[in-house]
Coordinates of C-alpha atoms and ligand atoms in Angstrom, one line a residue:
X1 CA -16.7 -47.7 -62.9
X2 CA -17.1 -43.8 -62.2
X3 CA -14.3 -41.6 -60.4
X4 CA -14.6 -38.5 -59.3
X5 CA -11.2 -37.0 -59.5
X6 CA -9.1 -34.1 -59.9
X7 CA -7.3 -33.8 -63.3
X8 CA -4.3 -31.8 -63.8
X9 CA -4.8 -29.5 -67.4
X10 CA -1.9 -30.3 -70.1
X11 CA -3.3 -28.0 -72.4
X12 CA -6.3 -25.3 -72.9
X13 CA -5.9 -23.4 -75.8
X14 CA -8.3 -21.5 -78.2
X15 CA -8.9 -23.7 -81.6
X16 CA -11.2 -21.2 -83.0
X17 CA -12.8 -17.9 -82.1
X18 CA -14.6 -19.0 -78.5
X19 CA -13.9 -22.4 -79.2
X20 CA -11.4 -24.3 -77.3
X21 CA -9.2 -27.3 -76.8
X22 CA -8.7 -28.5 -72.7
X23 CA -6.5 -31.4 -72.9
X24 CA -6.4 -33.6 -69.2
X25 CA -4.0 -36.1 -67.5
X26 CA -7.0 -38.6 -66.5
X27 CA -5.5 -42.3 -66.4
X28 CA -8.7 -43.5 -64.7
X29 CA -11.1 -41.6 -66.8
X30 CA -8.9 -42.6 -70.0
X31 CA -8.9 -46.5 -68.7
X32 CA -13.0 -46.5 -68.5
X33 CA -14.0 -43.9 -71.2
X34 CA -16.2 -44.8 -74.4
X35 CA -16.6 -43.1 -77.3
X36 CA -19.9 -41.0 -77.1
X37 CA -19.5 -40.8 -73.1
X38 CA -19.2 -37.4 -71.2
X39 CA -17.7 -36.0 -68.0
X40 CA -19.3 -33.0 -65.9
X41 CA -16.9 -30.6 -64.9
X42 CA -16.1 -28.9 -61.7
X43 CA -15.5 -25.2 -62.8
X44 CA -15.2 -23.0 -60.4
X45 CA -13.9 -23.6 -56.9
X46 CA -16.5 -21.4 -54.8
X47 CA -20.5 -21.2 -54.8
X48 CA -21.0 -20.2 -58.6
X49 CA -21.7 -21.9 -60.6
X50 CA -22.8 -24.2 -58.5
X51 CA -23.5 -27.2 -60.8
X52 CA -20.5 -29.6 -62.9
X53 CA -21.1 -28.9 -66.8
X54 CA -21.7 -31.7 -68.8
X55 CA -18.8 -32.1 -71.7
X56 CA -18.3 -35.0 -74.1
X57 CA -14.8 -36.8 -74.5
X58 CA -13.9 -35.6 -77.8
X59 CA -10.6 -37.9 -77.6
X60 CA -9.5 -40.8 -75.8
X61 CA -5.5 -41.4 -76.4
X62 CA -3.0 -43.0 -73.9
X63 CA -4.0 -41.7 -70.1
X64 CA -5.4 -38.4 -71.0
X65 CA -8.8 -37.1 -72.3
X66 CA -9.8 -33.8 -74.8
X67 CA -12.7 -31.8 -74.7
X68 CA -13.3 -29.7 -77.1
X69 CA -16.3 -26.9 -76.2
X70 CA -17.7 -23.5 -76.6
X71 CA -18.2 -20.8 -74.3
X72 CA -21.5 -20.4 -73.8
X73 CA -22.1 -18.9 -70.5
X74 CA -20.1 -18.4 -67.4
X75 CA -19.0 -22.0 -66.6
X76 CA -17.6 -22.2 -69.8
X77 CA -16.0 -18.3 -70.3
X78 CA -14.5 -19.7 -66.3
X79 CA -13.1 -23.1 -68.4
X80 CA -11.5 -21.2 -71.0
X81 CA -9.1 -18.9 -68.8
X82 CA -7.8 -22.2 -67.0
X83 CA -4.2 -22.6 -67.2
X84 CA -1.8 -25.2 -68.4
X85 CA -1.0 -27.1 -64.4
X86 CA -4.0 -26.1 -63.0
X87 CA -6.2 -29.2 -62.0
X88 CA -9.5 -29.3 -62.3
X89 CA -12.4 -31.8 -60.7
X90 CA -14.3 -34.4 -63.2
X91 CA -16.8 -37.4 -62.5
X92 CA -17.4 -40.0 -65.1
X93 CA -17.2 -41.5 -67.3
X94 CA -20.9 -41.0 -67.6
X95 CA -23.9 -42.3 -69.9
X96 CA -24.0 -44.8 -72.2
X97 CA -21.7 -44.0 -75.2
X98 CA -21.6 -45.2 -79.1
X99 CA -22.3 -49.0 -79.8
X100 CA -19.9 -49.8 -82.2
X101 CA -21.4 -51.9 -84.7
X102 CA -19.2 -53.8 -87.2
X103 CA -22.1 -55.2 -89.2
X104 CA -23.2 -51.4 -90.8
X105 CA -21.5 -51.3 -94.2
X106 CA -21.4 -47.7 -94.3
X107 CA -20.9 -45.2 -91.8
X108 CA -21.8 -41.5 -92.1
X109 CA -20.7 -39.0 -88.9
X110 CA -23.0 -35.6 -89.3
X111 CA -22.0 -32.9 -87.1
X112 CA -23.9 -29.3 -86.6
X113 CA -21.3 -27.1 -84.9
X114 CA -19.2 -27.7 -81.4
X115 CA -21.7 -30.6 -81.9
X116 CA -18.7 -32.3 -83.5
X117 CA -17.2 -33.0 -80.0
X118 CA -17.7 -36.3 -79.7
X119 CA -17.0 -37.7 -82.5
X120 CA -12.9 -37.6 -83.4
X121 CA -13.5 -40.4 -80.0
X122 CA -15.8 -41.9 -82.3
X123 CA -14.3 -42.2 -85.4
X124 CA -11.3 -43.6 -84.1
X125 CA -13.5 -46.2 -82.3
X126 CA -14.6 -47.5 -85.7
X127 CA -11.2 -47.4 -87.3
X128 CA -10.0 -49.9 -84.2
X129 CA -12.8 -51.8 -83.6
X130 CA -14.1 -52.8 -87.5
X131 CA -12.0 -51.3 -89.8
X132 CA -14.2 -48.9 -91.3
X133 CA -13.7 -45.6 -92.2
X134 CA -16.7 -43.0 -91.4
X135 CA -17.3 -40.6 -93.6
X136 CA -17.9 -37.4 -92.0
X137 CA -20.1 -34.3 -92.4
X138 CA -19.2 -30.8 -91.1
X139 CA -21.8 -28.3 -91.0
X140 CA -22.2 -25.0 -89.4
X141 CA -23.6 -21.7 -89.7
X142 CA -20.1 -20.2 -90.8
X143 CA -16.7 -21.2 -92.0
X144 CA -14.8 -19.9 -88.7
X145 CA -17.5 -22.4 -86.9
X146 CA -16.0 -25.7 -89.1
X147 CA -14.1 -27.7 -86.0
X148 CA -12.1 -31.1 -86.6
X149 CA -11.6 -31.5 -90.4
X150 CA -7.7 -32.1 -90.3
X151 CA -8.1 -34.3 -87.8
X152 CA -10.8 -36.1 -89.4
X153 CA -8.8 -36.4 -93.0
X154 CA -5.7 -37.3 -90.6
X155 CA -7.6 -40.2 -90.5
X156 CA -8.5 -41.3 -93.8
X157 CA -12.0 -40.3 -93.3
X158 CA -13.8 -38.3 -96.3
X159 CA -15.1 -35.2 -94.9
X160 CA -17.7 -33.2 -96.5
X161 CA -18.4 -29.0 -95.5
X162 CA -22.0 -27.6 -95.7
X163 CA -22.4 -24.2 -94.4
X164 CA -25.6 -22.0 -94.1
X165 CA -23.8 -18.7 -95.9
X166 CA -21.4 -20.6 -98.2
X167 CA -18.4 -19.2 -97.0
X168 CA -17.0 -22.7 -97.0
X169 CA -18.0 -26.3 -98.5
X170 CA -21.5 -26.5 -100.2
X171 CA -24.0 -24.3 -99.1
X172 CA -26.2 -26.1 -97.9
X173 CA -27.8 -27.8 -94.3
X174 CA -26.3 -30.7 -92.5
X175 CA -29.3 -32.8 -94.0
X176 CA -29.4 -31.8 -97.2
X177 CA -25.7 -33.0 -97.5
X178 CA -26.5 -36.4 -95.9
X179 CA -29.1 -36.5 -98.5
X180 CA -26.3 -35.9 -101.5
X181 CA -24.6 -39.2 -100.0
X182 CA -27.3 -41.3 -100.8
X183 CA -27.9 -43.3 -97.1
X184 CA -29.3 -46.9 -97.6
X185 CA -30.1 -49.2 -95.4
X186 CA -27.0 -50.9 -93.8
X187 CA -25.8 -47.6 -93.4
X188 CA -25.6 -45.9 -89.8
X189 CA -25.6 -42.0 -89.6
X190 CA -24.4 -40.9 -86.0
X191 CA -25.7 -37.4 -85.5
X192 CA -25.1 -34.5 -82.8
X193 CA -25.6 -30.4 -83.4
X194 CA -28.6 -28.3 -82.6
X195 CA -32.1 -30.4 -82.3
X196 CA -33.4 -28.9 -85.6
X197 CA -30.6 -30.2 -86.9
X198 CA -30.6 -33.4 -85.6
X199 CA -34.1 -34.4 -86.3
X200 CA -33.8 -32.9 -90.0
X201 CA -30.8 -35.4 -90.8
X202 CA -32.6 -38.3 -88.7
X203 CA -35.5 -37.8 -90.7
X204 CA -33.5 -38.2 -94.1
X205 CA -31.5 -41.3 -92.6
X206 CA -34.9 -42.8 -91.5
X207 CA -36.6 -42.3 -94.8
X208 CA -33.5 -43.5 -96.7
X209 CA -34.4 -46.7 -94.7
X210 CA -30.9 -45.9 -92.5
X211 CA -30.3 -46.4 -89.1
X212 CA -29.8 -43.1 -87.3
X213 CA -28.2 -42.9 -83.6
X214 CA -28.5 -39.2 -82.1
X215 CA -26.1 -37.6 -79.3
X216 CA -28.8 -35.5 -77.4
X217 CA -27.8 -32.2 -75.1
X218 CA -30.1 -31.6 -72.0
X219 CA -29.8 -29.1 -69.1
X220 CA -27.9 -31.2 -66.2
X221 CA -27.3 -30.6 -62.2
X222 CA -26.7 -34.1 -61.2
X223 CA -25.1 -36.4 -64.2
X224 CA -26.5 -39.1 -62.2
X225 CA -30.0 -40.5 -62.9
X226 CA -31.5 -38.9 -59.8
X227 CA -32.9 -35.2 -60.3
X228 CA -34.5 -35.6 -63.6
X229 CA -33.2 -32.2 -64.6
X230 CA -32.5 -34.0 -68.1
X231 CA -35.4 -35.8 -69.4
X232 CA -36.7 -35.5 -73.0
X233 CA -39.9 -37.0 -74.4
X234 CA -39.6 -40.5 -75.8
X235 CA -42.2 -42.1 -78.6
X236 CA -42.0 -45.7 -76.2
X237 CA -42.4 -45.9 -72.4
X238 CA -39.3 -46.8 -70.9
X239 CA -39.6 -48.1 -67.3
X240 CA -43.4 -46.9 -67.3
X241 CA -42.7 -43.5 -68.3
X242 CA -42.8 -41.7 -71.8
X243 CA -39.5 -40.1 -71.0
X244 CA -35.4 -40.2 -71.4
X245 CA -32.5 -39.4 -69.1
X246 CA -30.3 -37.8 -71.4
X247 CA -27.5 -38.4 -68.4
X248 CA -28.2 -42.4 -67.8
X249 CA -30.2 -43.3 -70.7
X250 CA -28.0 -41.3 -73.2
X251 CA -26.7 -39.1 -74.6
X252 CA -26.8 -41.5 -77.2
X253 CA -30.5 -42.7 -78.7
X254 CA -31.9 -44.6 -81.5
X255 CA -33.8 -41.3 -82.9
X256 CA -36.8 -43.2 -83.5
X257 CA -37.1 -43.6 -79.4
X258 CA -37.2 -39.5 -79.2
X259 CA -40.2 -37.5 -79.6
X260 CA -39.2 -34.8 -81.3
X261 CA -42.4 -33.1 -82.4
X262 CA -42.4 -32.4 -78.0
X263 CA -39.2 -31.0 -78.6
X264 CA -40.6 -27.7 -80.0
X265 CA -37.9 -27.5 -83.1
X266 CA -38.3 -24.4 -85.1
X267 CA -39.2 -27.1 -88.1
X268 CA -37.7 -24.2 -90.8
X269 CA -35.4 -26.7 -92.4
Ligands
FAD1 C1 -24.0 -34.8 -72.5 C2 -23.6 -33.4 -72.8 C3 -22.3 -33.3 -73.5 C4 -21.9 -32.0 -73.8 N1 -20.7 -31.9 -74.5 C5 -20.3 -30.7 -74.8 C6 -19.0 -30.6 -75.5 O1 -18.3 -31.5 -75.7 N2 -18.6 -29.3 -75.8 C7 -19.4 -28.2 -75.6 O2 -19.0 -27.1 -75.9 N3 -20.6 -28.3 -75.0 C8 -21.0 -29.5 -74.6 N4 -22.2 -29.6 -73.9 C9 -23.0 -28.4 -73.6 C10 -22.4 -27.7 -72.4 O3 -22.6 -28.6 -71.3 C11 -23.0 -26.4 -72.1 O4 -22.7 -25.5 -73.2 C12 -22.5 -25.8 -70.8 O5 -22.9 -26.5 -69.7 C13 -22.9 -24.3 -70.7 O6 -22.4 -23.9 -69.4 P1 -22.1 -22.4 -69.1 O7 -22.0 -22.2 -67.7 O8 -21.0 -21.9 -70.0 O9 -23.4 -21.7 -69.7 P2 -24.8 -21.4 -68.9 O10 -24.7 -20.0 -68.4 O11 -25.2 -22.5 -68.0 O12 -25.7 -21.4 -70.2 C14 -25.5 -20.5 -71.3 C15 -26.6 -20.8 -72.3 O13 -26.5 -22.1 -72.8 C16 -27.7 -22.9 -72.5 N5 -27.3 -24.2 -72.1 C17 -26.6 -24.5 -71.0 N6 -26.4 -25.8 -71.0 C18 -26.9 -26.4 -72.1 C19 -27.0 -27.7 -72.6 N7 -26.5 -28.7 -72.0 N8 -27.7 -27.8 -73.8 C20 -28.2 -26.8 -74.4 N9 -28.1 -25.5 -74.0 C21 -27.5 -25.3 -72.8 C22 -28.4 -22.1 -71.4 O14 -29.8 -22.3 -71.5 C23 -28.0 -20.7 -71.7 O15 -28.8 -20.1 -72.7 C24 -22.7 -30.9 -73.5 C25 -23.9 -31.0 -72.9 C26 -24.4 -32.3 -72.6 C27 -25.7 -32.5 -71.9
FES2 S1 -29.0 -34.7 -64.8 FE1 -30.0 -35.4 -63.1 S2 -31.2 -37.0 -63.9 FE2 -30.0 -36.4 -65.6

C-alpha cells in the first residue's frame, strides 16, 4: 500500500557539515516501509521546485521514519531549513527494497558517502530477520564525510573506514577495502555511493564469486513507473526492453542485471 500524506517533522538537525538528520511522525509510512525503500518528498509549497525528491528510509523505528541526506541543490538546501512542527508531504513507500536473505553466511554493507542512507534500515533488517550481523564499510572522500559509524557499532556490527586522503580509517577506495575482507561466495555485499563506486566494489564481489545487490540513484519526476525519467541500461531485456526503472524496478538490483559500461563511469578506480 502507498499513501500520500502529510508528515509532521520531530527533528531536522545538521549531523555533519551539509548533511542532515529529518526525523518524521509517519505511522502509515512506518507500518508499510522496507528496508532499501524510499519516499519522494514534497519540498516546497509553491511552483519551485516543482518535482517530490526522491530520499531513502534511512530508519524504520516504532511510527516514525529518518532520512538522512545531503544538500545538493535547492530542494534539498529548502529541506534543511524545515523546522521541528512543520509537516511536510511524502508518497511511498516506494520501489522494491532489500530481500533479506537468511541463507548468505556473510554479510558485507559498503557505503560511498550520504550513499550510507539506506542502510542503518538495513542492517537492523538483518539483525531481526536472521540474526546476522553485517559488517559494514564506510568510505568517503574525507573524514568529515564518514556518516553512521556509532550507530552501526551500536549495533554490534564491525565497521571498517576507507577514505580517499587518509584523514580517517585506511586510505584506501570503498573496493579496495571490500577486497581486504576477502568476499567468497555465500557472501552478499549490498552496495550504494557514487556509480564508479558502485561498479568498482560489484566487480570485486562478482569476481570473488559473491553476490552483489546495488541501490541505484536516478533523476526522478514521478516515483511511479510512468514518465521513464529514471531508466538505466540493463545487460537482460526486462519486459522487452533493455532497460530499468530505478523507481518500480529498484532502487535495488542484482548488479549483474545493470549495464554499467552504458553508464559512462569515469573507470579511474
Ligand atoms: C531512490 C533514491 C533515493 C535517494 N535517497 C537519498 C538519501 O537518502 N539521501 C540523500 O541525500 N539523497 C538521496 N537521493 C538523492 C536525492 O534525491 C537528490 O540529491 C535530490 O533529489 C537533489 O535535489 P535538489 O533539489 O537538492 O538538487 P537539484 O537542484 O535537483 O540537483 C542538484 C545536483 O544533484 C544532481 N542530482 C539531483 N538528483 C539526483 C539523483 N537522484 N541522483 C544523482 N544526482 C542527482 C543534479 O543533476 C544536480 O547536479 C536519492 C535518490 C534516489 C533516486
Ligand atoms: S521516476 Fe517516473 S518512471 Fe521512474
Amino acid at each position: 500500500m502507498r499513501y500520500l500524506v502529510d508528515c509532521e517533522i520531530v527533528s531536522n538537525s545538521e549531523v555533519a557539515s551539509e548533511q542532515y538528520r529529518m526525523v518524521l511522525e509517519a505511522p502509515d509510512l512506518a507500518r508499510e516501509a522496507r528496508a532499501g525503500q524510499f519516499c519522494m518528498l514534497q519540498v516546497a509549497d509553491g511552483l519551485y521546485p516543482f518535482l517530490r525528491r526522491p530520499m531513502c528510509f534511512e530508519r524504520i523505528f516504532g511510527e516514525r521514519i529518518s532520512i538522512l541526506y545531503k544538500v545538493e541543490g535547492e530542494g534539498t538546501r529548502l529541506m534543511s531549513r524545515m523546522r521541528e512542527g512543520q509537516a511536510i508531504g511524502v508518497q511511498g513507500p516506494l520501489g522494491n527494497g532489500f530481500p533479506i536473505d537468511s541463507s548468505f553466511k556473510r554479510h558485507i554493507i559498503v557505503a560511498g558517502g550520504i550513499g550510507v542512507a539506506t542502510f542503518p534500515g538495513l542492517a537492523e533488517a538483518l539483525i531481526r530477520a536472521c540474526g546476522a550481523i553485517p559488517e559494514v564499510i564506510l568510505a568517503a572522500r574525507s573524514r568529515h564525510l564518514i556518516l553512521c559509524g556509532e550507530e552501526f557499532r551500536a549495533l554490534g556490527c564491525t565497521v571498517h573506514v576507507a577514505t580517499d586522503d587518509g584523514s580517517a580509517g585506511v586510505k584506501a577506495y570503498a573496493s579496495q577495502m571490500l577486497q581486504k575482507l576477502s568476499p567468497a561466495p555465500g557472501t552478499r555485499v549490498y552496495a550504494c555511493g557514487p556509480m564508479i563506486m558502485m561498479r568498482t566494489t560489484s566487480e570485486v564481489a562478482v569476481a570473488a564469486g559473491a553476490d552483489c545487490l546495488v541501490s541505484l540513484e536516478a533523476q526522478m519526476a514521478c516515483g511511479d513507473g510512468a514518465c521513464l525519467g529514471c531508466v538505466v541500461a540493463s545487460k537482460h531485456e526486462v519486459e522487452g526492453e533493455k532497460m530499468v526503472r530505478v523507481c518500480v524496478d529498484g532502487p535495488v538490483f542484482d548488479t549483474t542485471l545493470i549495464d554499467w559500461e552504458a553508464h559512462n563511469t569515469a573507470y579511474d578506480r
